Coordinates of C-alpha atoms in Angstrom, one line a residue:
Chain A
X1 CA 0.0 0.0 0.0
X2 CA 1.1 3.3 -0.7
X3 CA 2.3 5.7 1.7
X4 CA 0.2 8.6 2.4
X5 CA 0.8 12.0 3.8
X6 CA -1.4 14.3 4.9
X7 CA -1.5 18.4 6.4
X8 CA -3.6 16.9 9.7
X9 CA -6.7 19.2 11.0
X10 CA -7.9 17.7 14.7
X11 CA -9.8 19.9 16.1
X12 CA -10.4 21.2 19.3
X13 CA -12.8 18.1 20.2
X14 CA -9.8 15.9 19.7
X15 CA -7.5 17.0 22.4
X16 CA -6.8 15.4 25.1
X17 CA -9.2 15.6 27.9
X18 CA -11.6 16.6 25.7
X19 CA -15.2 15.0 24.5
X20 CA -13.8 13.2 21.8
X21 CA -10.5 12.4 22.6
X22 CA -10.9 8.9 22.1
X23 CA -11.5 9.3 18.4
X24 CA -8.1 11.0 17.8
X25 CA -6.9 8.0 19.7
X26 CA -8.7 5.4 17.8
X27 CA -7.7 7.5 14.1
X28 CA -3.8 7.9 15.0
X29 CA -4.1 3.6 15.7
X30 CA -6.1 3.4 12.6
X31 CA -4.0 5.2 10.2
X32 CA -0.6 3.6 11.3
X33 CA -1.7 0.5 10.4
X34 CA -2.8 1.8 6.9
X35 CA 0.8 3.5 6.5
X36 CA -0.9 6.9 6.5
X37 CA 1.3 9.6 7.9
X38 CA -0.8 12.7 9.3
X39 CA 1.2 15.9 10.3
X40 CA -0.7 18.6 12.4
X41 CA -0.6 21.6 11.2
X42 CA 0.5 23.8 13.1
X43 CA -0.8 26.2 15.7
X44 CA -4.3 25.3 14.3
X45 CA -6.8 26.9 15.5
X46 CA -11.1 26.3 16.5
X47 CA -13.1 26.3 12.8
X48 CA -15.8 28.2 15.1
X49 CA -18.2 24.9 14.8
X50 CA -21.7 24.6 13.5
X51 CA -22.6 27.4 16.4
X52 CA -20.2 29.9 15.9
X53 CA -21.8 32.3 13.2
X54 CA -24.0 33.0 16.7
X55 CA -20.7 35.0 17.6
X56 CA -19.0 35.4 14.7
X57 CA -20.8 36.5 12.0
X58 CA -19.8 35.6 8.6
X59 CA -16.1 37.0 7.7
X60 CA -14.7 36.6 10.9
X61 CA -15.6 32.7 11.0
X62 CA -14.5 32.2 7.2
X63 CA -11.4 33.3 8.2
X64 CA -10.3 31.5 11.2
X65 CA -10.8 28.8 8.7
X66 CA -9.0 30.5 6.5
X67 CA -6.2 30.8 9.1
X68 CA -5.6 27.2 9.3
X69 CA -5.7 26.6 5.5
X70 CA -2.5 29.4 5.5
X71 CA -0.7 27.4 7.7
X72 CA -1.2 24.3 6.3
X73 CA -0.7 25.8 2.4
X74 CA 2.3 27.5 4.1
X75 CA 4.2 24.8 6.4
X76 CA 3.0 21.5 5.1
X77 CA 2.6 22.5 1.6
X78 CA 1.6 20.0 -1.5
X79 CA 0.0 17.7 1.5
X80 CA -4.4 17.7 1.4
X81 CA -5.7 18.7 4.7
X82 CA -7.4 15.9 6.5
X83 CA -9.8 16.2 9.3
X84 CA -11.7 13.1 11.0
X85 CA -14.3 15.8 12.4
X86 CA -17.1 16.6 10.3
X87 CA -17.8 20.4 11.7
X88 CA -13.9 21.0 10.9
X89 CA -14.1 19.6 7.4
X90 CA -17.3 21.0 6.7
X91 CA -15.8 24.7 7.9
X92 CA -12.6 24.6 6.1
X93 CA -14.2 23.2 2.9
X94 CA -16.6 26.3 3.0
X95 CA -14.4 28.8 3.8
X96 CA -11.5 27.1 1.1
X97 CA -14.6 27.2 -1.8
X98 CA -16.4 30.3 -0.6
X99 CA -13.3 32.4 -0.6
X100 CA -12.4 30.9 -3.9
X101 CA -15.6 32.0 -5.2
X102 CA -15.6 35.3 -4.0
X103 CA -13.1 37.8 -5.0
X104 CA -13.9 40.2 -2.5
X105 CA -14.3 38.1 0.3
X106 CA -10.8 36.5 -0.5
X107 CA -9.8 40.3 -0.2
X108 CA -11.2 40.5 2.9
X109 CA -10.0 37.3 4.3
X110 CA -6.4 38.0 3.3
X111 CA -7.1 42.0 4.8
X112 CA -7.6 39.9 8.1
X113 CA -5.2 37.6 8.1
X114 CA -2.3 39.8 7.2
X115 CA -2.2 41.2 10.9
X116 CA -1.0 38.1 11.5
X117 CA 1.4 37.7 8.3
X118 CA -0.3 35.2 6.7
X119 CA -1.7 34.7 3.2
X120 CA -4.5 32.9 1.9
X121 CA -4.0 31.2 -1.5
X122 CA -6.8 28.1 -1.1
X123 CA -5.8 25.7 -3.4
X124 CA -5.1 22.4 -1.1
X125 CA -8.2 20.1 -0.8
X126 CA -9.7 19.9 2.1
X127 CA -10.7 16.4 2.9
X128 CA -12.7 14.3 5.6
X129 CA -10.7 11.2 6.7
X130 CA -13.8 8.7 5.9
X131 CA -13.2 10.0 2.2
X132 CA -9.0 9.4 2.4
X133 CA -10.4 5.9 3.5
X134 CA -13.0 5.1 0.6
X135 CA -11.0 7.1 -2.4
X136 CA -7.6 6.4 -1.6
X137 CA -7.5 3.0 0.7
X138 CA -10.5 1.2 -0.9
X139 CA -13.0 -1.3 1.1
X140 CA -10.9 -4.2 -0.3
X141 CA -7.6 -2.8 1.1
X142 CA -9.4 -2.2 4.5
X143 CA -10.7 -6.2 4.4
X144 CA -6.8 -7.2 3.9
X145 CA -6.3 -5.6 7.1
X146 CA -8.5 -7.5 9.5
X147 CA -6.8 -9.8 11.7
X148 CA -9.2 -10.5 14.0
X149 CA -13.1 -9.8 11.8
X150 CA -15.9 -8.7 14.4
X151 CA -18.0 -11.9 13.0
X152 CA -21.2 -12.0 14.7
X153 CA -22.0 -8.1 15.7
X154 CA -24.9 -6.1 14.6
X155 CA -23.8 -2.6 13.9
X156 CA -26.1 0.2 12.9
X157 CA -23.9 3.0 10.6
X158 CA -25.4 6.3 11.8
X159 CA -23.8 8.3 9.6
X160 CA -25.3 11.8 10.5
X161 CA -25.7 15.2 9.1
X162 CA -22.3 17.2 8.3
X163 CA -20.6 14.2 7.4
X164 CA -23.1 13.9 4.4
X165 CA -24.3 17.2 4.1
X166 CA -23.7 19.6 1.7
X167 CA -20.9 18.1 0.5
X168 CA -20.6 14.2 1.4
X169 CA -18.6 12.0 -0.4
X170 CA -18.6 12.0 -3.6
X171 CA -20.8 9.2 -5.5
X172 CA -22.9 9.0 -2.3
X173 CA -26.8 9.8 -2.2
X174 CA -27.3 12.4 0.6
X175 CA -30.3 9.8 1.7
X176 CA -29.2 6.9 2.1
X177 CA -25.1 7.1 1.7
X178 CA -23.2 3.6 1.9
X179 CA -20.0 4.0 2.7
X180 CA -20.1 3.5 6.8
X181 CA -22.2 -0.3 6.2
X182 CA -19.3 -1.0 3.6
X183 CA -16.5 0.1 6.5
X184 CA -18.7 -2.3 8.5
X185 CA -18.9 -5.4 6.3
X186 CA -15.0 -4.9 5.1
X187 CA -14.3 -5.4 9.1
X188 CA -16.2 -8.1 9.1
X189 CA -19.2 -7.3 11.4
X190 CA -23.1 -7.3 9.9
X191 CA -23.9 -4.0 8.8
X192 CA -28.0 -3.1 9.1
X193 CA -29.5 -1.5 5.6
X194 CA -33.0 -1.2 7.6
X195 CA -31.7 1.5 10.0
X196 CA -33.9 4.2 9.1
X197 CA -32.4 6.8 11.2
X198 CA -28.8 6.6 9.3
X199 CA -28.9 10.3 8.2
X200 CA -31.3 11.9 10.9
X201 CA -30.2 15.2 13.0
X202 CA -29.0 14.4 16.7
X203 CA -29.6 18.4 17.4
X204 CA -25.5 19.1 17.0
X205 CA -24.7 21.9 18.9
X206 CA -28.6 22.3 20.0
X207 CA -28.2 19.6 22.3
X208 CA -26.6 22.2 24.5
X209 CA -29.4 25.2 24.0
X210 CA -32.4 23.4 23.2
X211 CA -31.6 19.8 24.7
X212 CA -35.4 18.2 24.6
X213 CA -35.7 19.3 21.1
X214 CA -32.1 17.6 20.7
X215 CA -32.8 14.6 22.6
X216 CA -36.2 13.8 21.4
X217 CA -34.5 12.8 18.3
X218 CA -31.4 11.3 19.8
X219 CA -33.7 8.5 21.3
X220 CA -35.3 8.1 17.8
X221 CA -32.2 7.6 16.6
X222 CA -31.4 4.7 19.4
X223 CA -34.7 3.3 19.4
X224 CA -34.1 2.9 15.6
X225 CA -31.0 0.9 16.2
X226 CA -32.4 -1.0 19.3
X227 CA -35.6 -1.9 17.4
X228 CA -32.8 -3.1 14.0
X229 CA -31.3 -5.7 16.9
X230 CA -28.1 -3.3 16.7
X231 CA -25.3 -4.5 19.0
X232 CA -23.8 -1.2 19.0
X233 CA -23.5 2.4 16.7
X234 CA -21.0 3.3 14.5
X235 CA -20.5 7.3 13.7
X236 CA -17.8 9.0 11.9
X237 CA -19.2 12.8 13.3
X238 CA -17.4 13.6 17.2
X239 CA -20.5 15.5 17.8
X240 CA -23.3 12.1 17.1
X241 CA -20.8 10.3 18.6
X242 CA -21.2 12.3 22.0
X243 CA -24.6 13.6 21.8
X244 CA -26.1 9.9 21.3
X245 CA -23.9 8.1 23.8
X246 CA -23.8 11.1 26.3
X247 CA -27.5 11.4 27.7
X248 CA -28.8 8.1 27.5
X249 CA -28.8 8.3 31.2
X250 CA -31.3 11.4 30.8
X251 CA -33.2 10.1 28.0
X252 CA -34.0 6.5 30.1
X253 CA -35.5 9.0 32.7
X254 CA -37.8 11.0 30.3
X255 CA -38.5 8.0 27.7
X256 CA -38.6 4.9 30.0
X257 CA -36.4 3.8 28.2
X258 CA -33.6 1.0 29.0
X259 CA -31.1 2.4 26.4
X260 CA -27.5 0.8 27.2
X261 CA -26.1 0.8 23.5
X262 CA -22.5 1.7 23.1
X263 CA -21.3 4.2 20.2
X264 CA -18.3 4.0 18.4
X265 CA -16.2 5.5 15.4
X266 CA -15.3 3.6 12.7
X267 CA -11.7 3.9 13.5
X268 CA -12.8 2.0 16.7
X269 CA -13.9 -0.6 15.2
X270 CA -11.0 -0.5 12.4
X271 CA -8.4 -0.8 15.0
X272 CA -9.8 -3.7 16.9
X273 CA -10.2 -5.6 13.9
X274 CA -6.5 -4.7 13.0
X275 CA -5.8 -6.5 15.8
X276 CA -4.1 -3.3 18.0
X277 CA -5.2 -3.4 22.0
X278 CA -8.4 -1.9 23.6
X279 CA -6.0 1.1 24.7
X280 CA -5.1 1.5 21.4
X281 CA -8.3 1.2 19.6
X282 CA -9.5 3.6 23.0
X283 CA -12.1 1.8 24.6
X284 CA -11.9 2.9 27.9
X285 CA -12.7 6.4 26.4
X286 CA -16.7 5.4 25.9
X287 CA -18.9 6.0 29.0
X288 CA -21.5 2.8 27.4
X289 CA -18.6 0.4 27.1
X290 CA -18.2 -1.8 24.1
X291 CA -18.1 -5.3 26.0
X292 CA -18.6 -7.1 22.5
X293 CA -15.4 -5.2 21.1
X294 CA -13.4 -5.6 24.3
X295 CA -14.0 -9.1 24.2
X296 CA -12.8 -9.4 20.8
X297 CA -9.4 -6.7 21.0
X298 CA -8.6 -9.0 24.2
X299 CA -8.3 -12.4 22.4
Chain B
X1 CA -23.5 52.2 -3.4
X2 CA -25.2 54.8 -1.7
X3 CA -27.5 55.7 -4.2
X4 CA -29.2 52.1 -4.2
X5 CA -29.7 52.4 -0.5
X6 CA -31.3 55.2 -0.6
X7 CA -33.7 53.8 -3.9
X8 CA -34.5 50.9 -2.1
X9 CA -34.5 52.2 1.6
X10 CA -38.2 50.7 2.0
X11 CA -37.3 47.5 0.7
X12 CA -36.6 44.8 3.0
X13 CA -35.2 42.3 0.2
X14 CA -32.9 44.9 -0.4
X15 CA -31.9 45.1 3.0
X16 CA -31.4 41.2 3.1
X17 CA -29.7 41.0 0.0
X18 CA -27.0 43.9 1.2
X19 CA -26.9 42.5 4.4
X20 CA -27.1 38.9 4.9
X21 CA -25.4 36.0 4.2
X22 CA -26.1 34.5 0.9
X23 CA -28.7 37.3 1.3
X24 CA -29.3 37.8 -2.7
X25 CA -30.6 34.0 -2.9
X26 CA -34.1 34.9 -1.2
X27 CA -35.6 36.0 -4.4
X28 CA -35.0 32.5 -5.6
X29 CA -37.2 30.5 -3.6
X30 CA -39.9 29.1 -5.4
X31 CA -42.5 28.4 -2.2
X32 CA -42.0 24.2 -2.9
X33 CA -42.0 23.5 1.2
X34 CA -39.5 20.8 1.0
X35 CA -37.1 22.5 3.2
X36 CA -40.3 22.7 5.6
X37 CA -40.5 19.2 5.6
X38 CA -36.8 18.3 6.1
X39 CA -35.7 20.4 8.8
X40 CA -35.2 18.3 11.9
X41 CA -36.4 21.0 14.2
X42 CA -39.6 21.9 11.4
X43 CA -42.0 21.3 13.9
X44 CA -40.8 23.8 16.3
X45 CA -40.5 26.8 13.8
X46 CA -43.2 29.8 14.2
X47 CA -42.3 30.2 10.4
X48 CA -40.4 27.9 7.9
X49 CA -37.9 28.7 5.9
X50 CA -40.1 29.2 2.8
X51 CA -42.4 31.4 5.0
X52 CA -39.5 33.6 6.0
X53 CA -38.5 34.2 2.3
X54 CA -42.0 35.1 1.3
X55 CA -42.6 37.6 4.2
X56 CA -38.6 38.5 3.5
X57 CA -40.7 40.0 -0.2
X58 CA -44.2 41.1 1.6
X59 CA -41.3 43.3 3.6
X60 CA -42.7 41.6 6.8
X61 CA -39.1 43.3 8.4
X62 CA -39.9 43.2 12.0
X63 CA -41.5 39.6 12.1
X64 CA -38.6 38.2 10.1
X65 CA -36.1 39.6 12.3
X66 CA -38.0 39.3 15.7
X67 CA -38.9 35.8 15.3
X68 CA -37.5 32.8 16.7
X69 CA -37.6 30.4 13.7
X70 CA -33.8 31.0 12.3
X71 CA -32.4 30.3 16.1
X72 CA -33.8 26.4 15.6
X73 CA -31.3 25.8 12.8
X74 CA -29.3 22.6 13.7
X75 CA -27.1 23.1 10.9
X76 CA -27.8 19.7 9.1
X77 CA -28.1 21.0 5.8
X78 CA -30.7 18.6 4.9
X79 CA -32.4 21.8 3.4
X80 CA -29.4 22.6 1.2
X81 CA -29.2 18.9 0.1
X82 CA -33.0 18.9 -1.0
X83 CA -34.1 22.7 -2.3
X84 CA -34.6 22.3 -5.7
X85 CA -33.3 25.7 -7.1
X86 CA -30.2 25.2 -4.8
X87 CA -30.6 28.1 -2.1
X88 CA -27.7 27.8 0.4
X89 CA -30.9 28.0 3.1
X90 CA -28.9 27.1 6.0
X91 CA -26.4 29.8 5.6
X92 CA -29.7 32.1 5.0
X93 CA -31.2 31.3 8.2
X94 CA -27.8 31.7 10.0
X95 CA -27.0 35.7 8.2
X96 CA -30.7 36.4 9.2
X97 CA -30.1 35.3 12.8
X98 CA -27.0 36.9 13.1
X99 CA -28.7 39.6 11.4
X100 CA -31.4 40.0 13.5
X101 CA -28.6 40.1 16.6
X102 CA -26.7 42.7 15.3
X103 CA -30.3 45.4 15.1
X104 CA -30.8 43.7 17.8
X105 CA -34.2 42.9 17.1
X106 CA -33.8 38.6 18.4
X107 CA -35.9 37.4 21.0
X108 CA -34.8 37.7 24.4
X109 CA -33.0 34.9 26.3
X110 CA -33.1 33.0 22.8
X111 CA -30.9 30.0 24.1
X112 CA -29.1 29.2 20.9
X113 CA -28.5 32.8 20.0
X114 CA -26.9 32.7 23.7
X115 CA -25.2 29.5 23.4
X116 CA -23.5 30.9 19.8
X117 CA -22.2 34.2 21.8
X118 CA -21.1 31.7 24.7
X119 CA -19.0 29.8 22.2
X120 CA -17.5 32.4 20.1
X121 CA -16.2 33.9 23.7
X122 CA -15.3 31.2 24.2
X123 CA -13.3 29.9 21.3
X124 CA -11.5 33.5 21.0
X125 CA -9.9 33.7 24.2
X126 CA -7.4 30.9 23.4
X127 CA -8.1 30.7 20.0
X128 CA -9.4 26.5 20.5
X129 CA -12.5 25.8 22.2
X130 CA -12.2 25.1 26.1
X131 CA -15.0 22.4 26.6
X132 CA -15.2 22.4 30.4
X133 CA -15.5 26.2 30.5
X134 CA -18.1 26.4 27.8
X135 CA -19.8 23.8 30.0
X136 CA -20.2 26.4 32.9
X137 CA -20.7 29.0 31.1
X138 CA -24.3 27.5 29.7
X139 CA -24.8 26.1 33.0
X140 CA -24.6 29.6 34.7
X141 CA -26.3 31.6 32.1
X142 CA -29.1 32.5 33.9
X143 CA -27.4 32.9 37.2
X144 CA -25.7 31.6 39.8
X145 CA -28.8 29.4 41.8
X146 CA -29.9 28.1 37.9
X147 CA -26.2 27.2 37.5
X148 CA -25.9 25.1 40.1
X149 CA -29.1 23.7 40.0
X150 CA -28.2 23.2 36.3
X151 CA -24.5 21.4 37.5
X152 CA -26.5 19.2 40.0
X153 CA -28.9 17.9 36.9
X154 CA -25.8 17.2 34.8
X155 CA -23.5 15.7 38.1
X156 CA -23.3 12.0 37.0
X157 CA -22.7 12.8 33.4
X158 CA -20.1 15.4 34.2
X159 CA -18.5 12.1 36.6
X160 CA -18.8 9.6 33.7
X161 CA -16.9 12.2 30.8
X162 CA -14.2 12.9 33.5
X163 CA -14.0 8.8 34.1
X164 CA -13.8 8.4 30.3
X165 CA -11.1 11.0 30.2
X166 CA -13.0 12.9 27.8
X167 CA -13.3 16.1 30.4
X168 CA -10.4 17.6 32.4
X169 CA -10.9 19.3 35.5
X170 CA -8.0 21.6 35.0
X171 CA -8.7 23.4 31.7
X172 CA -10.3 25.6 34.2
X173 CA -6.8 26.3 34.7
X174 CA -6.1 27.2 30.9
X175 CA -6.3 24.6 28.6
X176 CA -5.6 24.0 25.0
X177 CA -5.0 27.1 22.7
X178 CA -2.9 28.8 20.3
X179 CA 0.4 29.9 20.8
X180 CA -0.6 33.4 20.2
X181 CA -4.4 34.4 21.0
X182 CA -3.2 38.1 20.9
X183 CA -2.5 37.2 16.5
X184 CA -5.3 35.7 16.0
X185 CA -7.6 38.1 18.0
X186 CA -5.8 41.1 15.5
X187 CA -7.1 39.2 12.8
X188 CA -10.3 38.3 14.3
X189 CA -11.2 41.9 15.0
X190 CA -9.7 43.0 11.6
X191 CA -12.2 40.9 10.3
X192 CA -14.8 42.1 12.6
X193 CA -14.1 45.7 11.2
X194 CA -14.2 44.6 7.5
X195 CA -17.8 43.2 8.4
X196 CA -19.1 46.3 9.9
X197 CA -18.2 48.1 7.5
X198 CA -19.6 46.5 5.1
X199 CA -23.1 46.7 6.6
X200 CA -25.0 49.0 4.8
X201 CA -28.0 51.8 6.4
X202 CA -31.4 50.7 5.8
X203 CA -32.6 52.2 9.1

């Protein structure tokens, strides 16, 4: 397989201590064993998330992503920036194709940025790490992989909004996108093509403002998998990822509901079947634990 | 530039189109409803987004701007990925909120529009978001009895993210950031500036 290398865009989500921590964990695990080499770039800054226009306005969020595609274009230059967290992708995209479409804006931007001596140029692609995975690394290359297949579990692929939407991956429907049961299948495990709730809204950063809005459709989104005989969820988004496992305590106590089901990132799941370690695959970094995985990276 | 604003003073399209995001694709709408029916929040908007670009053309200015609707936007773009005539709606419904902020004309104690302020803060002071503190911050919006009211509701869950690692005590001590928040607040605010002054008079 051929080595990659890639200008590496974590996010603020992905730091240590931090609510999804365990992703960058299970991604770094993840893209050693598929010889892909990411470098951060550096002195990154927040992409102002899906709730920063609140603040921020317009210009002033395009260019702190506009920021971080200077510094990438500047110190790891001829490398695509990669990020595994859909809010980042989806910012830096925008701001990359916005800016690019607008020649005052990109006059603007570069206005801005010059008070810190940096220079917009946008012409780096600005990727999502699921898509370095299905373009470049291929299902079949994935299934080569697996040293220990997770035969036997149920896995619902709840692939979410920004992650899809606007842009998605290319060939995919925006309805019912594939790629995240494929991920599923090439590890071995049965993915679950009834799970209606693959592309619904979990509230995003609305869990935090309105969070009965938010979790009315986060336990829609479990019962969904629950009532598909899912063993666990699978999520490429940081923010699904936490809003569905987070508040299933609170959701039991409004719904009467049982809900126990564990949610995981595809990189989880990648770097158990890879045959790396529950530390390394960052297991102990879910608050529903994955018994079924454990089991499995413990053999 | 002038000239227009004062031709069009009593229009509020105009108005949108100078002064919001993506603000010229209003007129584009053709009434069809499907973003009505694919917004995750639909059924707790006063007015749709197709509703808001027809009274956006009646001139209904103080409704549009007063009202609620644009703060339910999850961002999930599933109204993007379905209008027909390819209105960027969910970058509509964000310029009109933020819109709507800066006459400030939103609703009071709108909980998103105060959660977006929290965050920004938040995010600007060390240029990367610091989780924990944007925790307490939402927590003790409304004071200090509804915060801690608000941190005794959320106790176990707080206990479980700190077990998982996945939230750190001391970022109330700091925390992640940039090695220079004084750079990147220059060309924040330069930023800022460029936008303000680019707002154009339609009062």
């Amino acid at each position: 397989m051929a080595k990659i290398e890639l200008s590496f865009y974590p996010g603020c989500s992905s730091q240590k201590g931090a609510t999804s921590s365990n992703y960058l964990v299970s991604a770094q695990t993840m893209c050693e064993e598929l010889d892909i080499t990411l470098n951060e770039i550096p002195d990154w800054n927040c992409c102002g998330a899906s709730i920063g226009y609140g603040g921020g306005g317009e210009l002033p969020r395009l260019t702190l992503s506009a920021r971080n595609i200077a510094l990438s274009e500047e110190h790891n230059a001829g490398q695509e920036i990669v990020s595994p967290c859909a809010a980042c992708w989806l910012n830096t995209r925008e701001a990359k194709e916005r800016l690019n479409e607008d020649e005052k804006m990109m006059q603007d931007a570069n206005t801005a940025l010059a008070e810190g001596g940096l220079r917009f140029k946008g012409e780096v692609n600005v990727r999502h790490m699921v898509e370095v995975l299905v373009e470049d690394i291929g299902f079949d290359a994935i299934k080569e992989k697996v040293k220990k297949p997770l035969e036997g579990l149920k896995i619902a692929g709840y692939v979410g909004c920004q992650t899809n939407r606007p842009f998605g991956i290319a060939g995919e429907s925006f309805e019912n996108p594939q790629y995240l049961d494929k991920i599923v299948e090439a590890v071995g495990a049965d993915s679950i093509p009834t799970f209606e709730k693959k592309v619904q809204c979990c509230g995003g950063a609305l869990a935090f403002s309105e969070p009965e809005k938010s979790q009315e459709m986060i336990h829609g989104i479990i019962e969904a998998a629950y009532d598909n005989g899912a063993d666990m969820i699978v999520t490429p988004c940081p923010l699904c990822q936490a809003n569905v496992e987070i508040y299933q305590d609170q959701i039991n106590e409004t719904y009467g509901t049982k809900f126990d089901m564990p949610v995981v990132y595809y990189s989880t799941l990648m770097s158990v079947a890879f045959g790396r370690n529950a530390t390394d695959a960052a297991l102990n970094g879910h608050i529903i634990k994955a018994k079924k995985l454990e089991e499995i990276a413990s053999k | 530039m002038s000239t227009n604003s004062q031709k069009y003073r009593n229009s509020f399209l105009k108005e949108v189109e100078a002064n919001v995001e993506e603000g010229e694709w209003v007129k584009m709408c053709m009434q069809c409803g499907v973003c009505a029916g694919s917004c995750p929040l639909g059924k707790h908007w006063d007015h749709p987004p197709q509703e808001i670009f027809m009274m956006i053309r009646a001139g209904k200015r103080e409704e549009v701007l007063s009202s609620d609707s644009m703060w339910m936007c999850t961002s999930c773009y599933n109204c993007i990925a379905r209008c027909p005539r390819g209105l960027p709606i969910t970058h509509i419904m964000h310029g009109l909120a933020v819109y709507s902020k800066r006459l400030g004309l939103m609703p009071d104690n709108q909980p998103t529009a105060e959660f977006g302020q929290i965050f920004w803060d938040n995010l600007m002071k060390k240029g990367r978001v610091n989780e924990l503190k944007m925790g307490l911050s939402m927590y003790f919006k409304d004071g200090f009895s509804q915060g801690i009211k608000n941190a005794m509701a959320n106790q176990k869950l707080g206990q479980n993210m700190m077990k998982a690692k996945r939230m750190n005590a001391m970022e109330i001590m700091g925390g992640h950031g940039v090695n220079s928040p004084g750079d990147l607040a220059k060309i924040i605010k330069k930023a800022q500036e460029i936008e303000d002054g680019n707002i154009q008079d339609f009062s």
